[in-house]
XYZ file of C-alpha atoms in Angstrom:
434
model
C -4.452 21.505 -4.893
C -1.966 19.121 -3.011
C -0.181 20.365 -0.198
C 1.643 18.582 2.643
C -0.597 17.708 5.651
C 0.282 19.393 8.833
C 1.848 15.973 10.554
C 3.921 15.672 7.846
C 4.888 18.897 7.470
C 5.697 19.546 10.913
C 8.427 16.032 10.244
C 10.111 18.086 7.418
C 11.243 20.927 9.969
C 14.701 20.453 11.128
C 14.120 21.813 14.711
C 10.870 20.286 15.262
C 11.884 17.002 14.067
C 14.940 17.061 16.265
C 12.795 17.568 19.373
C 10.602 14.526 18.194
C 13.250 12.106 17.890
C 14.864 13.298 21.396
C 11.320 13.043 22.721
C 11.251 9.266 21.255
C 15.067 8.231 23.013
C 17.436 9.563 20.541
C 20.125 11.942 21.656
C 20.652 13.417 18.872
C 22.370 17.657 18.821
C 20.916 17.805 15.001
C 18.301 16.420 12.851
C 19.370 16.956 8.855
C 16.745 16.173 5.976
C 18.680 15.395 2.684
C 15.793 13.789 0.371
C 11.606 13.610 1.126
C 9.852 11.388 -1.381
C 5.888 11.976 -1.240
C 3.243 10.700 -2.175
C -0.524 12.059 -1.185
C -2.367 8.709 -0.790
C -0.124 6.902 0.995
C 2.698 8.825 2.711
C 6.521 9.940 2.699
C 10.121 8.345 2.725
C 12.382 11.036 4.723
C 16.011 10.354 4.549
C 17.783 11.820 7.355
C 21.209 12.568 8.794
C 21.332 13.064 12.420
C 24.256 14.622 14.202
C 25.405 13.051 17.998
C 28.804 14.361 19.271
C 30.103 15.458 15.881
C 29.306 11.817 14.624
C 26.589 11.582 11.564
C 24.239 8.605 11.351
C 22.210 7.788 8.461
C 18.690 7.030 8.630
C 14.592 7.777 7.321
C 11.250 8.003 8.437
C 8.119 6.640 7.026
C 5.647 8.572 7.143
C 2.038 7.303 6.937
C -1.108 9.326 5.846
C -3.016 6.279 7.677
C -1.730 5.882 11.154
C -2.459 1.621 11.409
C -0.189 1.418 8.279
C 2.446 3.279 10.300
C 1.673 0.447 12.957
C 1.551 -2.175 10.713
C 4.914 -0.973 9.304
C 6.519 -1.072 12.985
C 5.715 -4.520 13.688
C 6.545 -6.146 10.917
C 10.394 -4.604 10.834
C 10.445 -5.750 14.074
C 10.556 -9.104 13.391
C 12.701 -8.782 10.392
C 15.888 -8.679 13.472
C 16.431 -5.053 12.586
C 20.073 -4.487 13.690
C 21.398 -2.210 17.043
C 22.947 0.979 15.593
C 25.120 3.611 18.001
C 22.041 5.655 18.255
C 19.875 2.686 19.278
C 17.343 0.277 18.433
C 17.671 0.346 14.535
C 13.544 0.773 14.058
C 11.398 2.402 16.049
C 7.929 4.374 16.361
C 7.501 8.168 16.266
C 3.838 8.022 17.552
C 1.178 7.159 15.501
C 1.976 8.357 12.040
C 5.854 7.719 11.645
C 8.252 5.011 12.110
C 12.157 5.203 12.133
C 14.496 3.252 10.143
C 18.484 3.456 11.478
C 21.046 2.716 8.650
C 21.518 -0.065 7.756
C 17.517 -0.844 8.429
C 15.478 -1.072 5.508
C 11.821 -1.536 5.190
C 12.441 -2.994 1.586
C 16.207 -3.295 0.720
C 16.342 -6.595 3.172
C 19.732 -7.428 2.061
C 21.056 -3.730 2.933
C 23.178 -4.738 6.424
C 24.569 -7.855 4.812
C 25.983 -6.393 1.927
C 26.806 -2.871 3.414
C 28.509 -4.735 6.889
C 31.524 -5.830 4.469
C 31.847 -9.548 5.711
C 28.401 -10.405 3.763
C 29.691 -8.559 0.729
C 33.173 -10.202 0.983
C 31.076 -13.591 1.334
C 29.951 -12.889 -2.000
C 32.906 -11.690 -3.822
C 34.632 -14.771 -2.196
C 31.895 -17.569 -3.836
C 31.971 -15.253 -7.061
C 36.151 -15.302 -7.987
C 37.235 -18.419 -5.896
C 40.083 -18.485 -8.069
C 41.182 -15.393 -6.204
C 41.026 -16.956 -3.102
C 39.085 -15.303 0.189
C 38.624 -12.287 0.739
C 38.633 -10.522 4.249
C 41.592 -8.542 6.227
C 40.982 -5.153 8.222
C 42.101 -3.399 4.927
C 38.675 -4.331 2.938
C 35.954 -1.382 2.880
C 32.927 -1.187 1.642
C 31.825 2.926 1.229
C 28.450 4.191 0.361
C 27.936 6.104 -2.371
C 24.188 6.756 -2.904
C 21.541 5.707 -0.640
C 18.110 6.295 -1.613
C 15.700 4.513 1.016
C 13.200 1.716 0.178
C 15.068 1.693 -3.416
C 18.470 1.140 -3.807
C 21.900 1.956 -2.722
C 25.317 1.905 -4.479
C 28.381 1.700 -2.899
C 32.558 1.112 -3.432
C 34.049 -1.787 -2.286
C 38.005 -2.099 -2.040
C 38.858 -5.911 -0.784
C 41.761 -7.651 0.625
C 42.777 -11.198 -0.550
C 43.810 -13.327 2.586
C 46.728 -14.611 0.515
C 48.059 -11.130 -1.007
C 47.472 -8.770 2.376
C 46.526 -5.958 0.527
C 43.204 -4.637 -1.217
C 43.485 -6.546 -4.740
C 39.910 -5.879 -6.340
C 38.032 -2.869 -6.384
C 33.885 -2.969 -7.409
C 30.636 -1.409 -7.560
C 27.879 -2.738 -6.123
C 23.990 -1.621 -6.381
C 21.668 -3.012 -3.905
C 18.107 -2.672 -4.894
C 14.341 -3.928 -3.446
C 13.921 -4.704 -6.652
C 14.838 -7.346 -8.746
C 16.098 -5.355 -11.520
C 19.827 -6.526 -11.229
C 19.659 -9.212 -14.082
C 18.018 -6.372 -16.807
C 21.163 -3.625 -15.842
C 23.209 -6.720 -15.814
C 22.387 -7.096 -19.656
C 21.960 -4.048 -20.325
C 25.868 -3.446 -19.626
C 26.511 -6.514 -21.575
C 24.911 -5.067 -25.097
C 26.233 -2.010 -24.475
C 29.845 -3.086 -24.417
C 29.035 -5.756 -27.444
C 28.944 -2.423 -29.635
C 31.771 -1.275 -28.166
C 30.105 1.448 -25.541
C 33.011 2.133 -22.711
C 31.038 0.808 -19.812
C 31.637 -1.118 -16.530
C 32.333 -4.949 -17.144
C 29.516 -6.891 -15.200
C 30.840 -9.441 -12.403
C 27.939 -11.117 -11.403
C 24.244 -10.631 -10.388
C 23.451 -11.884 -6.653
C 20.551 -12.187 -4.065
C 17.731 -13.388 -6.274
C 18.501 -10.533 -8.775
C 18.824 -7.719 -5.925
C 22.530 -7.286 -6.008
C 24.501 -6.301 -9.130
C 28.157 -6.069 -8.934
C 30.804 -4.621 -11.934
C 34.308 -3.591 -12.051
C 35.005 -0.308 -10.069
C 35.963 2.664 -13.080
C 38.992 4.761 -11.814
C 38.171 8.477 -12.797
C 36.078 11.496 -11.347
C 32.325 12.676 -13.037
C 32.453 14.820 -16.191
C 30.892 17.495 -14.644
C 33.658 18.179 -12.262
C 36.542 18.285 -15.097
C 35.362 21.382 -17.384
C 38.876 21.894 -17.643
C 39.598 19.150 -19.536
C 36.755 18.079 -21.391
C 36.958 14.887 -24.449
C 36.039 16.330 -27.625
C 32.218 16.793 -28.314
C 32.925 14.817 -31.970
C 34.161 12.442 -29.751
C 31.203 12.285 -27.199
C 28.811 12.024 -29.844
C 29.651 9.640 -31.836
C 29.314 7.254 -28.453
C 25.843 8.798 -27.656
C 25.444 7.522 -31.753
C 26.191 3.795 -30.655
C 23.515 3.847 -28.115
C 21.198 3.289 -30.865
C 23.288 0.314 -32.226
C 22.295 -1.601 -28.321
C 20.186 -4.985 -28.781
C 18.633 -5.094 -25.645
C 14.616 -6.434 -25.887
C 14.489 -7.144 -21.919
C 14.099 -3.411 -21.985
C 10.833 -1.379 -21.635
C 9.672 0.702 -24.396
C 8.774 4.069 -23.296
C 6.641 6.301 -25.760
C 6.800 10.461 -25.776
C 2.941 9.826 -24.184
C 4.695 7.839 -21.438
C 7.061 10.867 -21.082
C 4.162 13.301 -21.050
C 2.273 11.219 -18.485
C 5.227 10.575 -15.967
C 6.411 14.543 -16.161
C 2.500 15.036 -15.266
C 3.111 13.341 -12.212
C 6.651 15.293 -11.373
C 4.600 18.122 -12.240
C 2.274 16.823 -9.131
C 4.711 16.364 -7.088
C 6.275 20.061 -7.459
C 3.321 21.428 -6.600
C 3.761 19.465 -2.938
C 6.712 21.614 -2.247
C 5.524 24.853 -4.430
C 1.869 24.937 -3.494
C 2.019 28.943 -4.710
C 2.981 27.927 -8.070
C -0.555 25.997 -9.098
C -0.906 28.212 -11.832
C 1.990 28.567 -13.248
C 2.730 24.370 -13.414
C -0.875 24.114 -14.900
C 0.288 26.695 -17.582
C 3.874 24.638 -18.101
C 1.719 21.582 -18.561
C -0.368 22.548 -21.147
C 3.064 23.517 -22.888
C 3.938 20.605 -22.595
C 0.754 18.863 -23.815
C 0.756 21.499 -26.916
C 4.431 19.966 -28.443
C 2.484 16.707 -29.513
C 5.778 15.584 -30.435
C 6.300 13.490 -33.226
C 8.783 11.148 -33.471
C 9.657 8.372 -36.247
C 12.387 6.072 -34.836
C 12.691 4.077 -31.777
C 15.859 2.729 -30.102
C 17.757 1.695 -27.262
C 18.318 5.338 -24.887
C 19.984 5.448 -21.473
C 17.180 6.829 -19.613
C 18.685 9.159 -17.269
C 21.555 11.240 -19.069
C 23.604 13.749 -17.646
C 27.054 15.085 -16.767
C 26.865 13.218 -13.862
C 26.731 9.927 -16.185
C 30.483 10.614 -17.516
C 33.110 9.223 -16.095
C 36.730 10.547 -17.137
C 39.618 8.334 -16.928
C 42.771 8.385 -17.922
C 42.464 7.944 -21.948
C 39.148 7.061 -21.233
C 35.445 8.017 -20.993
C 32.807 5.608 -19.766
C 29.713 5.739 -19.597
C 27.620 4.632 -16.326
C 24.381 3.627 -14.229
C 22.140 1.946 -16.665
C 19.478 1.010 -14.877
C 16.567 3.661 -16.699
C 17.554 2.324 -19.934
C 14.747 1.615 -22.579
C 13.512 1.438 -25.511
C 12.844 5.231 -26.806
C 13.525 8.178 -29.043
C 17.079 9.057 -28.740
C 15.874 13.166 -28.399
C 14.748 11.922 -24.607
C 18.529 11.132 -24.198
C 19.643 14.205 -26.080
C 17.064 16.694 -24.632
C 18.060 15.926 -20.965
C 21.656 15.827 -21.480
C 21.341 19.445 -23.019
C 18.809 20.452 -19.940
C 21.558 19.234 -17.550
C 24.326 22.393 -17.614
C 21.235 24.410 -18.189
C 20.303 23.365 -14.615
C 23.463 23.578 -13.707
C 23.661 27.126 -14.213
C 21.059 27.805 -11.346
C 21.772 24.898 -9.054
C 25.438 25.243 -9.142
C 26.945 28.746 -9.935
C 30.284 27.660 -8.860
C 31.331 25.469 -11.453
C 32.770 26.617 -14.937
C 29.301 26.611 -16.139
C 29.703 28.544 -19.532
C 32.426 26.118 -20.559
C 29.742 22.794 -19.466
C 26.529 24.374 -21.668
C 29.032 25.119 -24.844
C 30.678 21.723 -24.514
C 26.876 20.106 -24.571
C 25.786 21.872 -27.279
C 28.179 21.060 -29.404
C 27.738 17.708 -28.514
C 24.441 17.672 -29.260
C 24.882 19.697 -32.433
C 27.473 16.723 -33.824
C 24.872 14.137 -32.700
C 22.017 15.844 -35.001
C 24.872 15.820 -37.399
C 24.727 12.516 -37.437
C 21.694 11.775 -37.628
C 20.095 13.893 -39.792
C 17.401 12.151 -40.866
C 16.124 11.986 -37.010
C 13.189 14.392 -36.683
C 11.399 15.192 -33.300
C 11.031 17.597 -30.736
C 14.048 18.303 -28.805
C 12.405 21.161 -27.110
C 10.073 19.207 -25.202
C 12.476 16.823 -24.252
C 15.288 19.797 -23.125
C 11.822 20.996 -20.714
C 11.177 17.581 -19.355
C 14.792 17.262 -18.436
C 14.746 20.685 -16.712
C 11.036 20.296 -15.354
C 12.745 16.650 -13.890
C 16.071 18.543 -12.462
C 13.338 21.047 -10.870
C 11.964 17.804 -8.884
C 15.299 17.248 -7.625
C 16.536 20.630 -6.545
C 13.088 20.279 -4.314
C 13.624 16.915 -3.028
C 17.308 17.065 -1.934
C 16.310 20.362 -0.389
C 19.332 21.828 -2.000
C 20.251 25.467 -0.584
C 17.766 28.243 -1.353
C 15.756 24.872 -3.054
C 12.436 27.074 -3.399
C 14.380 30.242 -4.986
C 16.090 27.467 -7.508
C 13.498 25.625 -8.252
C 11.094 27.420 -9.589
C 14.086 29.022 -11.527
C 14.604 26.170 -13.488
C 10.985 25.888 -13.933
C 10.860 28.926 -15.923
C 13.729 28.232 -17.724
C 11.659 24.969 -18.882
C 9.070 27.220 -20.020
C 10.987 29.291 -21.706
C 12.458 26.355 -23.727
C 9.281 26.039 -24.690
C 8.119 29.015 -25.746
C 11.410 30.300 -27.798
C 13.489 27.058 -28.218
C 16.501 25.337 -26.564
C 18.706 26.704 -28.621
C 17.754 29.956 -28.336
C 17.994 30.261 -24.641
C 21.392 28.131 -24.989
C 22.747 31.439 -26.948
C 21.391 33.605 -24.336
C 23.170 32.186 -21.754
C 23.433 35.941 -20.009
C 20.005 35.241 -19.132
C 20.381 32.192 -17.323
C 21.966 33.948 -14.376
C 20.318 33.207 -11.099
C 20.744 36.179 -8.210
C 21.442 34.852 -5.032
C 18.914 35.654 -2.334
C 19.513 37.119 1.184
């Protein structure tokens, strides 16, 4: 069994943690954990929000299973410069086993206070369009989207041409310590060559760390049940994903998908210790679909509501950096597990309206393709056993209560069938606890 070591979990208490940090210079009224990332042999990424006189700082520990790593760690951001925040020295050590990183310090996004400062970012932008002329002014901001430490961040920029005094271009920008910018990059590029709605690409920056596109004006499909495209409509663009030419991509097999969701599997059992048994049983599920599939093709990777933009007379399709080569049912599966999900992890939103709309989407999509054979089951489970992960991670509210809700709803897929528990949607209510 894996469970959290006492240092560590003695980092993920809100109280405790705040006392630590006070103890180590920060004056700080509240210490907020948004996202833990662990792994057993080497350590934990902790992103953090801490509260000082109503004002909320970003930030993360590093937290290291061996304590010279931790050292190690400390000295070499210190001689990276690491930038002064309001709270203090932007990296610092917690004691032996945990070092501090203050936004916009990175241990492996190096670029991160460049690009996120604005007049780095406008640097760029500048070089990129110099037909444009500069750009600069008090009016140009550069927001934060997503920030997920020691991986990647995505942000808004809104930027003022010297010449025009107002904010002329608006972009999206994803930072990333990897050099993965070049493959989304493309991957955009074949998607709009058969005719996917997607973000133009603008340019690929910082030895393939920085990818910028054209901003999309719209909100996420999940927040407009109300007025939802048609699911003809939806699927027929899900169809064209297949269409992509793409080889940069990786090719990821249903083995591959078994193996990873092993590993989220693992990592559930960090922050559900009690539930051994039951995530052995929900493996061997998993392990008993053997799925077989007979086609192959370019999939988005990571599909959701969430990957929907609605604009007006317009719905694009976003953040392609999971794409690969793979069934098209991984796609499919995890769209349908999403509104599933969101049944338990959001009860506030128009829920019944969300699952209906996806599975007649998905319905129209088998339509199709109807010569497309494969188990959607096990993908719909993955996708939940994956949303599970998240719910855990993000310590969402009443995370341990939810999670392990939408881990038996991904063993229930199993056992009866997506669609089957799609048409009971009664039983997909989750009581509230105390």
């Amino acid at each position: 069994m894996t469970v959290i070591p006492g240092a560590l979990a003695e980092l993920i208490e809100p109280d405790p943690l705040a006392s630590r940090l006070r103890q180590h210079g920060l004056d700080i009224d509240e210490a907020r954990l948004t996202y833990i990332r662990y792994k057993p042999d080497a350590g934990a990424v902790i992103a953090l929000e801490l509260v000082s006189n109503s004002v909320v700082h970003r930030g993360y520990l590093r937290f290291c299973v061996d304590p010279s790593r931790a050292d190690r760690i400390v000295a070499k951001a210190t001689t990276m410069h690491p930038t002064s925040t309001p709270p203090g020295d932007g990296v610092r050590s917690l004691g032996e086993d945990a070092a501090l990183f203050l936004f916009p310090n990175d241990y492996k996004i190096r670029r991160l206070r460049w690009v996120t400062s604005g007049r780095k970012f406008r640097h760029i932008v500048s070089s990129a369009f110099p037909e444009d002329g500069p750009y600069g002014g008090r009016r140009s901001n550069v927001d934060i989207l997503r920030y997920k430490p020691e991986r990647r961040v995505v942000g808004l920029a809104d930027l003022e041409q010297w010449t025009v005094g107002e904010p002329t271009r608006s972009l999206f920008y994803r930072l990333s310590a990897d050099a993965e910018a070049s493959t989304v990059a493309r991957t955009n590029s074949a998607a709009r060559a058969v005719g996917l709605p997607v973000a133009k690409p603008l340019g690929v920056f910082e030895d393939g760390r920085l990818h910028i596109e054209e901003a999309i004006v719209g909100e996420q499909l999940v927040d407009s049940a109300q007025t939802l495209p048609e699911a003809d409509d939806v699927a027929v663009r899900l169809h064209q994903i297949a269409k992509m030419d793409a080889p940069v991509l990786p090719r990821v097999s249903a083995e591959d998908d078994l193996a990873r969701t092993a590993q989220v599997l693992q990592s559930l059992l960090v922050f559900h210790p009690d539930l051994e048994l039951e995530l052995s049983r929900l493996l061997r599920q998993l392990r008993a679909c053997d799925p077989v599939l007979n086609t192959t093709t370019v999939i988005h990777g990571d599909l959701h509501l969430n990957q929907f933009m609605v604009g007006p007379g317009k719905l694009w399709l976003v953040d392609w950096e999971r794409a690969s080569y793979g069934h098209p049912y991984s796609d499919i599966g995890r769209l349908l597990a999403h509104p599933l999900a969101l049944v338990v992890r959001r009860p506030e939103l128009a829920n019944a309206e969300l699952l209906v709309f996806v599975a007649e989407t998905v319905d129209q999509y088998r339509r199709l393709s109807p010569a497309l054979s494969g188990d959607l089951d096990f993908y719909a489970a993955v996708g939940l056993i994956d949303q599970a992960l998240l719910v855990s991670r993000h310590l969402e509210p009443q995370w341990r209560a939810r999670s392990h809700r939408i881990l038996v709803l991904a063993a229930d897929v199993l056992s009866r069938g997506a669609d089957e528990v799609v048409s009971d949607s009664e039983s997909l209510r989750f009581e509230e606890g105390p």
